[in-house]
Amino acid sequence: MNTSFRATAGILILAGILGLSACSSSNNDAANATPEAAPTAEATAISQPEASSSPAPSVEPSEVPSAASPNAAGGGSESASSPEDSSKLLEELLQLAQQGKVPGVEYAAHTGLMDEVEAAWGQPDTKESAGKGIYATYSKKHVVFGFNKGSKIFDVRSSAANLQKLTLKQIESVLGTPDRTTVNGSDTIYIYQAGKRYDLKFIIPDASSTVDHISVFSEQDSINNMAG
């Protein structure tokens, strides 16, 4: 009986030892498994704010100033020839015409000599007989001089760019109705008396609405000294 009891006790002790070993092994496996799973959980926790954060607001095309817009360019462009500018120019033309001159040219009809012009400006680009005298053209200066055989200038013409912006409406609004109007080929010539000696002429081609050139003309000097 003692022998049987001892055998039974030994079996129970062995079973207990085996059970404890199994539990210990199970705990070790669980402990070893946790570190491998943890990085995935941490990565998920870290990545969530990035996934849930709102993207940076995009800029709409309408909010970006266009390079061609007036604001981007520093403001819109103004008219090349305002009414105030044209009025001042026309008033100046009439005042200079009373002296036989056009803007930017010191040589005047009646008092100027072609010899003086050539000494200062050199030979003209062209020189040809036309109408009542000889006409010398200085293309780069946009000026033509008409002179008689005595070298006296009787006609000073200018085709400067600012003059070619003038319209008949602007001219008449400042200078009034022309004293005379003549036609030369396809050009209409609007003539204003500038003092007792000079005519201020605006030459406007039929195909255009603006001035081609102006002329300050001394009729008396176009007749004198033509003989010889």
Coordinates of N, CA and C in Angstrom, one line a residue:
M1 N 0.8 -1.2 0.0 CA 0.0 0.0 0.0 C 0.9 1.2 0.0
N2 N 1.9 1.2 0.8 CA 2.8 2.3 0.8 C 3.5 2.5 -0.6
T3 N 3.7 1.3 -1.2 CA 4.4 1.4 -2.5 C 3.4 2.0 -3.5
S4 N 2.2 1.7 -3.4 CA 1.1 2.2 -4.4 C 0.9 3.7 -4.1
F5 N 1.0 4.1 -2.9 CA 0.8 5.6 -2.6 C 2.0 6.4 -3.1
R6 N 3.1 5.8 -3.0 CA 4.3 6.5 -3.4 C 4.3 6.7 -5.0
A7 N 3.8 5.6 -5.6 CA 3.7 5.7 -7.1 C 2.8 6.8 -7.5
T8 N 1.6 6.8 -6.9 CA 0.6 7.8 -7.2 C 1.1 9.2 -7.0
A9 N 1.7 9.4 -5.8 CA 2.3 10.7 -5.5 C 3.3 11.2 -6.5
G10 N 4.1 10.2 -6.9 CA 5.2 10.5 -7.9 C 4.5 11.0 -9.3
I11 N 3.5 10.3 -9.6 CA 2.8 10.6 -10.9 C 2.2 12.0 -10.8
L12 N 1.6 12.4 -9.7 CA 1.0 13.7 -9.5 C 2.1 14.8 -9.5
I13 N 3.2 14.5 -8.9 CA 4.3 15.5 -8.9 C 4.8 15.8 -10.3
L14 N 4.9 14.6 -11.0 CA 5.4 14.8 -12.4 C 4.5 15.5 -13.3
A15 N 3.2 15.3 -13.1 CA 2.2 16.0 -13.9 C 2.2 17.5 -13.6
G16 N 2.4 17.8 -12.3 CA 2.4 19.2 -11.9 C 3.6 19.9 -12.5
I17 N 4.7 19.2 -12.5 CA 5.9 19.8 -13.1 C 5.7 20.1 -14.6
L18 N 5.1 19.0 -15.3 CA 4.9 19.2 -16.7 C 3.9 20.4 -17.0
G19 N 2.9 20.5 -16.1 CA 1.9 21.6 -16.3 C 2.6 23.0 -16.1
L20 N 3.5 23.1 -15.1 CA 4.2 24.3 -14.9 C 5.1 24.7 -16.1
S21 N 5.7 23.6 -16.6 CA 6.6 23.9 -17.8 C 5.8 24.4 -19.0
A22 N 4.6 23.8 -19.2 CA 3.7 24.3 -20.3 C 3.3 25.7 -20.2
C23 N 2.9 26.1 -18.9 CA 2.5 27.5 -18.7 C 3.6 28.5 -18.9
S24 N 4.8 28.1 -18.4 CA 5.9 28.9 -18.6 C 6.3 29.2 -20.1
S25 N 6.2 28.1 -20.9 CA 6.4 28.1 -22.3 C 5.4 29.0 -23.0
S26 N 4.2 28.9 -22.6 CA 3.1 29.7 -23.2 C 3.3 31.2 -22.9
N27 N 3.7 31.5 -21.7 CA 3.9 32.9 -21.3 C 5.1 33.5 -22.1
N28 N 6.2 32.7 -22.2 CA 7.3 33.2 -23.0 C 7.0 33.4 -24.4
D29 N 6.1 32.6 -25.0 CA 5.7 32.8 -26.5 C 4.9 34.1 -26.6
A30 N 4.1 34.3 -25.6 CA 3.2 35.6 -25.7 C 4.1 36.8 -25.5
A31 N 5.1 36.7 -24.6 CA 6.0 37.9 -24.4 C 6.8 38.1 -25.6
N32 N 7.3 37.0 -26.3 CA 8.1 37.2 -27.5 C 7.3 37.8 -28.6
A33 N 6.0 37.5 -28.7 CA 5.2 37.9 -29.8 C 4.8 39.4 -29.8
T34 N 4.7 40.0 -28.6 CA 4.3 41.4 -28.4 C 5.2 42.4 -29.1
P35 N 6.6 42.3 -28.9 CA 7.5 43.3 -29.6 C 7.3 43.3 -31.1
E36 N 7.1 42.2 -31.7 CA 7.0 42.2 -33.2 C 5.7 42.9 -33.6
A37 N 4.6 42.8 -32.9 CA 3.4 43.4 -33.3 C 3.3 44.9 -32.9
A38 N 4.1 45.3 -31.9 CA 4.1 46.7 -31.5 C 4.4 47.7 -32.5
P39 N 5.5 47.6 -33.3 CA 5.8 48.6 -34.3 C 4.7 48.9 -35.3
T40 N 4.0 47.8 -35.7 CA 2.8 48.1 -36.6 C 1.8 48.9 -35.9
A41 N 1.5 48.7 -34.7 CA 0.5 49.6 -34.0 C 1.0 51.0 -33.8
E42 N 2.3 51.1 -33.5 CA 2.9 52.5 -33.3 C 2.9 53.2 -34.6
A43 N 3.3 52.5 -35.7 CA 3.3 53.1 -37.0 C 1.9 53.6 -37.4
T44 N 0.9 52.8 -37.1 CA -0.5 53.2 -37.4 C -0.8 54.4 -36.6
A45 N -0.5 54.5 -35.3 CA -0.8 55.6 -34.5 C -0.1 56.9 -35.0
I46 N 1.2 56.7 -35.5 CA 1.9 57.9 -36.0 C 1.4 58.4 -37.3
S47 N 1.0 57.4 -38.2 CA 0.6 57.7 -39.5 C -0.8 58.3 -39.5
Q48 N -1.6 58.1 -38.5 CA -3.0 58.6 -38.5 C -3.1 60.1 -38.6
P49 N -2.3 60.9 -37.8 CA -2.4 62.3 -38.0 C -2.1 62.8 -39.4
E50 N -1.1 62.2 -40.1 CA -0.8 62.6 -41.4 C -2.0 62.3 -42.4
A51 N -2.6 61.1 -42.2 CA -3.7 60.8 -43.0 C -4.9 61.6 -42.8
S52 N -5.1 62.0 -41.5 CA -6.3 62.8 -41.2 C -6.1 64.3 -41.3
S53 N -4.8 64.8 -41.4 CA -4.5 66.2 -41.5 C -5.0 66.7 -42.9
S54 N -5.5 68.0 -42.9 CA -6.1 68.6 -44.1 C -4.9 69.0 -45.0
P55 N -5.1 68.8 -46.3 CA -4.0 69.3 -47.3 C -3.9 70.8 -47.3
A56 N -2.7 71.3 -47.7 CA -2.5 72.8 -47.7 C -3.5 73.3 -48.7
P57 N -4.2 74.5 -48.4 CA -5.1 75.1 -49.3 C -4.5 75.5 -50.6
S58 N -5.1 75.1 -51.7 CA -4.6 75.4 -53.1 C -5.0 76.8 -53.4
V59 N -4.2 77.5 -54.3 CA -4.4 78.9 -54.7 C -5.2 78.8 -56.0
E60 N -6.4 79.4 -56.0 CA -7.1 79.5 -57.2 C -6.5 80.3 -58.3
P61 N -6.6 80.0 -59.6 CA -6.0 80.8 -60.6 C -6.5 82.3 -60.6
S62 N -7.7 82.5 -60.1 CA -8.2 83.9 -60.1 C -7.5 84.7 -59.0
E63 N -6.8 84.1 -58.0 CA -6.1 84.8 -57.0 C -4.7 85.2 -57.4
V64 N -4.2 84.6 -58.5 CA -2.8 84.9 -58.9 C -2.9 86.0 -60.0
P65 N -2.3 87.2 -59.7 CA -2.3 88.2 -60.7 C -1.7 87.8 -62.0
S66 N -2.4 88.1 -63.1 CA -1.9 87.7 -64.4 C -0.9 88.7 -64.8
A67 N 0.1 88.2 -65.5 CA 1.2 89.1 -66.0 C 0.7 90.2 -66.9
A68 N -0.5 89.9 -67.6 CA -1.0 90.8 -68.6 C -2.1 91.7 -68.0
S69 N -2.4 91.5 -66.7 CA -3.5 92.4 -66.2 C -2.9 93.8 -65.9
P70 N -3.8 94.8 -65.9 CA -3.4 96.1 -65.6 C -2.7 96.3 -64.2
N71 N -3.2 95.6 -63.2 CA -2.6 95.7 -61.9 C -1.2 95.1 -61.9
A72 N -1.0 94.0 -62.5 CA 0.3 93.4 -62.6 C 1.3 94.2 -63.4
A73 N 0.8 94.9 -64.4 CA 1.7 95.7 -65.2 C 1.9 97.1 -64.7
G74 N 1.2 97.5 -63.6 CA 1.4 98.8 -63.0 C 0.4 99.8 -63.4
G75 N -0.8 99.3 -63.9 CA -1.8 100.2 -64.3 C -2.1 100.2 -65.8
G76 N -3.3 100.6 -66.2 CA -3.7 100.5 -67.6 C -3.0 101.6 -68.4
S77 N -2.9 101.4 -69.7 CA -2.3 102.5 -70.5 C -3.3 103.6 -70.8
E78 N -2.8 104.8 -71.0 CA -3.7 105.9 -71.3 C -3.6 106.2 -72.7
S79 N -4.6 107.0 -73.2 CA -4.6 107.4 -74.6 C -3.4 108.1 -75.0
A80 N -2.9 107.8 -76.2 CA -1.6 108.5 -76.7 C -1.8 110.0 -76.9
S81 N -3.1 110.4 -77.2 CA -3.3 111.8 -77.4 C -4.6 112.2 -76.7
S82 N -4.5 112.7 -75.5 CA -5.7 113.2 -74.8 C -6.2 114.5 -75.4
P83 N -7.5 114.8 -75.1 CA -8.0 116.1 -75.6 C -7.2 117.3 -75.1
E84 N -6.7 117.2 -73.9 CA -5.9 118.3 -73.3 C -4.6 118.5 -74.1
D85 N -4.0 117.3 -74.4 CA -2.7 117.3 -75.2 C -3.0 117.9 -76.6
S86 N -4.0 117.5 -77.3 CA -4.3 117.9 -78.6 C -4.6 119.4 -78.6
S87 N -5.3 119.9 -77.6 CA -5.6 121.3 -77.5 C -4.4 122.2 -77.4
K88 N -3.5 121.7 -76.5 CA -2.2 122.5 -76.3 C -1.4 122.5 -77.6
L89 N -1.4 121.3 -78.2 CA -0.6 121.2 -79.4 C -1.1 122.1 -80.5
L90 N -2.4 122.2 -80.7 CA -3.0 123.0 -81.8 C -2.8 124.5 -81.5
E91 N -2.9 124.9 -80.2 CA -2.7 126.3 -79.8 C -1.2 126.6 -80.1
E92 N -0.3 125.7 -79.8 CA 1.1 126.0 -80.1 C 1.4 126.1 -81.6
L93 N 0.7 125.2 -82.4 CA 0.8 125.3 -83.9 C 0.5 126.6 -84.4
L94 N -0.7 127.2 -83.9 CA -1.1 128.5 -84.4 C -0.1 129.6 -84.0
Q95 N 0.3 129.5 -82.8 CA 1.3 130.6 -82.3 C 2.6 130.5 -83.1
L96 N 3.1 129.3 -83.4 CA 4.3 129.2 -84.1 C 4.1 129.6 -85.6
A97 N 2.9 129.2 -86.1 CA 2.7 129.6 -87.5 C 2.6 131.1 -87.8
Q98 N 2.3 131.8 -86.8 CA 2.3 133.3 -86.9 C 3.7 133.8 -86.9
Q99 N 4.7 133.0 -86.6 CA 6.1 133.3 -86.8 C 6.7 132.6 -88.0
G100 N 5.9 131.9 -88.7 CA 6.4 131.2 -89.9 C 7.1 129.8 -89.6
K101 N 6.8 129.3 -88.3 CA 7.5 128.1 -87.9 C 6.6 126.9 -87.6
V102 N 7.2 125.7 -87.6 CA 6.6 124.5 -87.1 C 7.3 124.0 -85.9
P103 N 6.7 123.2 -85.0 CA 7.4 122.7 -83.8 C 8.7 122.0 -84.1
G104 N 9.7 122.4 -83.3 CA 11.0 121.7 -83.4 C 11.9 122.1 -84.5
V105 N 11.5 123.2 -85.2 CA 12.4 123.6 -86.3 C 12.6 125.1 -86.2
E106 N 13.9 125.5 -86.1 CA 14.2 126.9 -85.9 C 14.1 127.8 -87.2
Y107 N 14.1 127.1 -88.3 CA 14.1 127.9 -89.6 C 12.7 128.2 -90.0
A108 N 12.4 129.4 -90.2 CA 11.0 129.9 -90.5 C 10.8 130.3 -91.9
A109 N 9.6 130.2 -92.4 CA 9.2 130.7 -93.7 C 9.4 132.2 -93.6
H110 N 9.7 132.8 -94.8 CA 9.9 134.3 -94.9 C 11.3 134.8 -94.4
T111 N 11.7 134.3 -93.3 CA 13.0 134.8 -92.7 C 14.1 133.8 -92.9
G112 N 13.8 132.5 -93.0 CA 14.9 131.5 -93.1 C 15.4 131.3 -94.5
L113 N 16.7 130.9 -94.6 CA 17.3 130.6 -95.9 C 17.7 129.2 -96.0
M114 N 17.5 128.6 -97.2 CA 17.9 127.2 -97.4 C 19.4 127.0 -97.2
D115 N 20.2 128.0 -97.5 CA 21.6 127.9 -97.4 C 22.0 127.6 -95.9
E116 N 21.3 128.3 -95.0 CA 21.5 128.1 -93.6 C 21.1 126.7 -93.1
V117 N 20.0 126.2 -93.6 CA 19.6 124.9 -93.3 C 20.6 123.8 -93.7
E118 N 21.1 124.0 -94.9 CA 22.1 123.0 -95.5 C 23.4 123.1 -94.7
A119 N 23.8 124.3 -94.3 CA 25.0 124.4 -93.5 C 24.9 123.7 -92.1
A120 N 23.7 123.7 -91.6 CA 23.5 123.1 -90.2 C 23.1 121.6 -90.3
W121 N 22.3 121.3 -91.3 CA 21.7 119.9 -91.4 C 22.4 119.1 -92.5
G122 N 23.2 119.7 -93.3 CA 23.7 118.9 -94.4 C 22.8 118.9 -95.6
Q123 N 23.2 118.2 -96.6 CA 22.4 118.1 -97.8 C 21.1 117.3 -97.6
P124 N 20.0 117.8 -98.2 CA 18.7 117.0 -98.0 C 18.8 115.7 -98.7
D125 N 17.9 114.8 -98.3 CA 17.8 113.5 -98.9 C 17.3 113.6 -100.4
T126 N 16.4 114.5 -100.6 CA 16.0 114.8 -102.0 C 15.8 116.3 -102.2
K127 N 15.9 116.7 -103.4 CA 15.7 118.1 -103.7 C 15.0 118.1 -105.1
E128 N 13.8 118.6 -105.2 CA 13.1 118.6 -106.5 C 12.2 119.8 -106.7
S129 N 12.0 120.1 -107.9 CA 11.1 121.2 -108.2 C 9.7 120.8 -108.1
A130 N 8.8 121.6 -107.5 CA 7.4 121.2 -107.3 C 6.6 122.5 -107.1
G131 N 5.5 122.6 -107.8 CA 4.6 123.8 -107.6 C 5.4 125.1 -107.9
K132 N 5.5 126.0 -106.9 CA 6.0 127.3 -107.1 C 7.5 127.4 -106.7
G133 N 8.1 126.3 -106.4 CA 9.5 126.4 -106.0 C 10.2 125.0 -106.0
I134 N 11.2 124.9 -105.1 CA 12.0 123.7 -104.9 C 11.8 123.2 -103.5
Y135 N 11.7 121.9 -103.4 CA 11.4 121.3 -102.1 C 12.6 120.4 -101.7
A136 N 13.0 120.6 -100.5 CA 14.1 119.8 -99.9 C 13.6 118.9 -98.8
T137 N 13.8 117.6 -98.8 CA 13.3 116.7 -97.8 C 14.4 116.2 -96.9
Y138 N 14.1 116.3 -95.6 CA 15.0 115.7 -94.6 C 14.1 114.6 -93.9
S139 N 14.3 113.4 -94.4 CA 13.4 112.3 -93.9 C 13.5 112.0 -92.5
K140 N 14.7 111.9 -91.9 CA 14.9 111.6 -90.5 C 14.3 112.6 -89.6
K141 N 14.3 113.9 -90.0 CA 13.7 114.9 -89.2 C 12.2 115.2 -89.5
H142 N 11.7 114.5 -90.5 CA 10.3 114.6 -90.9 C 9.9 116.0 -91.2
V143 N 10.8 116.6 -91.9 CA 10.7 118.0 -92.3 C 11.0 118.2 -93.8
V144 N 10.2 119.1 -94.5 CA 10.4 119.5 -95.9 C 10.4 121.0 -95.9
F145 N 11.3 121.5 -96.6 CA 11.4 123.0 -96.9 C 11.1 123.3 -98.3
G146 N 10.2 124.3 -98.5 CA 10.0 124.8 -99.9 C 10.7 126.1 -100.0
F147 N 11.5 126.3 -101.0 CA 12.3 127.6 -101.1 C 12.3 128.1 -102.5
N148 N 12.6 129.4 -102.7 CA 12.6 129.9 -104.0 C 14.0 130.0 -104.5
K149 N 14.2 130.5 -105.7 CA 15.6 130.5 -106.3 C 16.5 131.5 -105.6
G150 N 16.0 132.3 -104.8 CA 16.8 133.2 -104.0 C 17.2 132.6 -102.7
S151 N 16.9 131.3 -102.5 CA 17.2 130.5 -101.3 C 16.3 130.8 -100.1
K152 N 15.3 131.8 -100.3 CA 14.4 132.1 -99.2 C 13.3 131.0 -99.0
I153 N 13.2 130.6 -97.8 CA 12.2 129.6 -97.5 C 10.8 130.2 -97.4
F154 N 9.8 129.6 -98.2 CA 8.4 130.0 -98.1 C 7.5 129.0 -97.6
D155 N 7.9 127.8 -97.4 CA 7.1 126.7 -97.0 C 7.9 125.8 -96.0
V156 N 7.3 125.6 -94.8 CA 7.9 124.6 -93.9 C 6.9 123.6 -93.5
R157 N 7.2 122.3 -93.8 CA 6.3 121.2 -93.6 C 6.8 120.3 -92.6
S158 N 5.9 119.7 -91.8 CA 6.3 118.7 -90.7 C 5.3 117.6 -90.7
S159 N 5.9 116.4 -90.7 CA 5.0 115.1 -90.5 C 5.4 114.4 -89.2
A160 N 5.7 115.2 -88.2 CA 6.1 114.6 -86.9 C 4.9 113.6 -86.4
A161 N 5.3 112.6 -85.6 CA 4.3 111.6 -85.2 C 3.2 112.2 -84.4
N162 N 3.4 113.1 -83.6 CA 2.3 113.7 -82.8 C 1.3 114.4 -83.6
L163 N 1.8 115.1 -84.7 CA 0.9 115.8 -85.6 C 0.0 114.8 -86.3
Q164 N 0.5 113.6 -86.6 CA -0.3 112.7 -87.4 C -1.3 112.0 -86.6
K165 N -1.5 112.3 -85.3 CA -2.6 111.8 -84.5 C -3.8 112.7 -84.5
L166 N -3.6 113.9 -85.0 CA -4.7 114.9 -85.0 C -5.8 114.6 -86.0
T167 N -7.0 114.8 -85.6 CA -8.2 114.6 -86.4 C -8.8 116.0 -86.8
L168 N -9.6 116.0 -87.8 CA -10.3 117.2 -88.2 C -11.2 117.7 -87.1
K169 N -11.8 116.8 -86.4 CA -12.7 117.2 -85.3 C -11.9 117.9 -84.2
Q170 N -10.8 117.4 -83.9 CA -9.9 118.0 -82.8 C -9.5 119.4 -83.3
I171 N -9.1 119.5 -84.6 CA -8.6 120.8 -85.1 C -9.7 121.8 -85.1
E172 N -10.9 121.5 -85.5 CA -12.0 122.4 -85.6 C -12.5 122.8 -84.2
S173 N -12.4 121.8 -83.2 CA -12.8 122.1 -81.8 C -12.0 123.2 -81.2
V174 N -10.7 123.3 -81.6 CA -9.8 124.3 -81.0 C -9.6 125.6 -81.9
L175 N -9.5 125.3 -83.2 CA -9.2 126.5 -84.1 C -10.5 127.0 -84.9
G176 N -11.6 126.3 -84.7 CA -12.8 126.7 -85.4 C -12.8 126.2 -86.8
T177 N -13.8 126.7 -87.6 CA -14.0 126.3 -89.0 C -12.8 126.8 -89.8
P178 N -12.2 126.1 -90.7 CA -11.1 126.6 -91.6 C -11.5 127.8 -92.4
D179 N -10.6 128.7 -92.6 CA -10.8 129.9 -93.4 C -11.0 129.5 -94.9
R180 N -10.3 128.4 -95.3 CA -10.5 127.9 -96.7 C -10.2 126.4 -96.7
T181 N -10.8 125.8 -97.7 CA -10.6 124.4 -97.9 C -10.3 124.1 -99.4
T182 N -9.3 123.4 -99.7 CA -8.9 123.1 -101.1 C -8.7 121.6 -101.2
V183 N -8.7 121.1 -102.4 CA -8.4 119.7 -102.7 C -7.2 119.6 -103.6
N184 N -6.3 118.7 -103.3 CA -5.1 118.4 -104.1 C -5.1 116.9 -104.3
G185 N -5.5 116.5 -105.5 CA -5.6 115.0 -105.7 C -6.5 114.3 -104.7
S186 N -6.0 113.4 -103.9 CA -6.8 112.7 -102.9 C -6.6 113.3 -101.5
D187 N -6.0 114.5 -101.5 CA -5.8 115.2 -100.2 C -6.8 116.3 -100.1
T188 N -7.3 116.5 -98.9 CA -8.1 117.7 -98.5 C -7.2 118.6 -97.6
I189 N -7.1 119.9 -98.0 CA -6.3 120.8 -97.3 C -7.2 121.8 -96.5
Y190 N -7.0 121.8 -95.2 CA -7.8 122.8 -94.4 C -6.8 123.9 -94.0
I191 N -7.2 125.1 -94.3 CA -6.3 126.3 -94.2 C -6.8 127.3 -93.2
Y192 N -5.9 127.7 -92.3 CA -6.2 128.7 -91.3 C -5.2 129.9 -91.5
Q193 N -5.8 131.1 -91.5 CA -4.9 132.3 -91.6 C -4.2 132.5 -90.3
A194 N -2.8 132.6 -90.3 CA -2.0 132.8 -89.1 C -1.3 134.2 -89.3
G195 N -2.0 135.2 -88.8 CA -1.5 136.5 -89.0 C -1.7 137.0 -90.4
K196 N -1.0 138.1 -90.8 CA -1.2 138.6 -92.2 C -0.4 137.9 -93.3
R197 N 0.6 137.2 -92.9 CA 1.5 136.7 -93.9 C 1.4 135.2 -94.1
Y198 N 1.0 134.4 -93.1 CA 1.2 133.0 -93.2 C -0.2 132.2 -93.2
D199 N -0.1 131.1 -93.8 CA -1.2 130.1 -93.8 C -0.8 128.9 -93.0
L200 N -1.6 128.4 -92.1 CA -1.4 127.1 -91.4 C -2.3 126.1 -92.1
K201 N -1.7 125.1 -92.7 CA -2.4 124.1 -93.5 C -2.3 122.7 -92.8
F202 N -3.5 122.1 -92.8 CA -3.5 120.7 -92.3 C -3.9 119.8 -93.5
I203 N -3.0 118.9 -93.9 CA -3.3 118.0 -95.1 C -3.8 116.7 -94.6
I204 N -5.0 116.3 -95.0 CA -5.6 115.1 -94.5 C -6.0 114.3 -95.8
P205 N -5.4 113.1 -96.0 CA -5.8 112.3 -97.1 C -7.2 111.8 -97.0
D206 N -7.9 111.6 -98.2 CA -9.2 111.1 -98.1 C -9.4 109.7 -97.5
A207 N -8.3 108.9 -97.6 CA -8.4 107.6 -97.1 C -8.0 107.5 -95.6
S208 N -7.8 108.7 -95.0 CA -7.4 108.7 -93.6 C -8.3 109.6 -92.8
S209 N -8.3 109.4 -91.5 CA -9.1 110.4 -90.7 C -8.2 111.3 -89.9
T210 N -6.9 111.1 -90.1 CA -5.9 112.0 -89.4 C -5.0 112.7 -90.3
V211 N -4.3 113.7 -89.7 CA -3.3 114.5 -90.5 C -2.2 113.7 -91.1
D212 N -1.8 114.0 -92.3 CA -0.6 113.5 -92.9 C 0.6 114.4 -92.6
H213 N 0.4 115.7 -92.8 CA 1.5 116.7 -92.4 C 0.8 118.0 -92.3
I214 N 1.6 119.0 -91.8 CA 1.1 120.4 -91.7 C 2.1 121.2 -92.6
S215 N 1.6 122.4 -92.9 CA 2.5 123.3 -93.7 C 2.2 124.7 -93.2
V216 N 3.3 125.4 -93.0 CA 3.3 126.9 -92.7 C 3.8 127.6 -94.0
F217 N 2.9 128.3 -94.6 CA 3.2 128.8 -96.0 C 3.1 130.3 -96.1
S218 N 4.1 130.9 -96.8 CA 4.1 132.3 -97.1 C 3.9 132.5 -98.6
E219 N 2.7 132.8 -99.0 CA 2.4 133.0 -100.4 C 3.3 134.0 -101.1
Q220 N 3.5 135.1 -100.5 CA 4.3 136.2 -101.1 C 5.7 135.8 -101.4
D221 N 6.3 135.0 -100.5 CA 7.7 134.6 -100.7 C 7.8 133.5 -101.8
S222 N 6.7 132.8 -102.0 CA 6.8 131.7 -103.1 C 6.8 132.4 -104.5
I223 N 6.5 133.6 -104.6 CA 6.4 134.3 -105.9 C 7.8 135.1 -106.1
N224 N 8.3 135.7 -105.1 CA 9.5 136.6 -105.2 C 10.8 135.7 -105.6
N225 N 11.7 136.4 -106.3 CA 13.0 135.9 -106.7 C 12.9 134.6 -107.5
M226 N 11.9 134.4 -108.3 CA 11.8 133.2 -109.1 C 12.5 133.4 -110.5
A227 N 12.8 134.6 -110.8 CA 13.4 134.9 -112.1 C 14.9 134.6 -112.1
G228 N 15.4 134.4 -113.3 CA 16.9 134.2 -113.3 C 17.3 132.8 -113.4

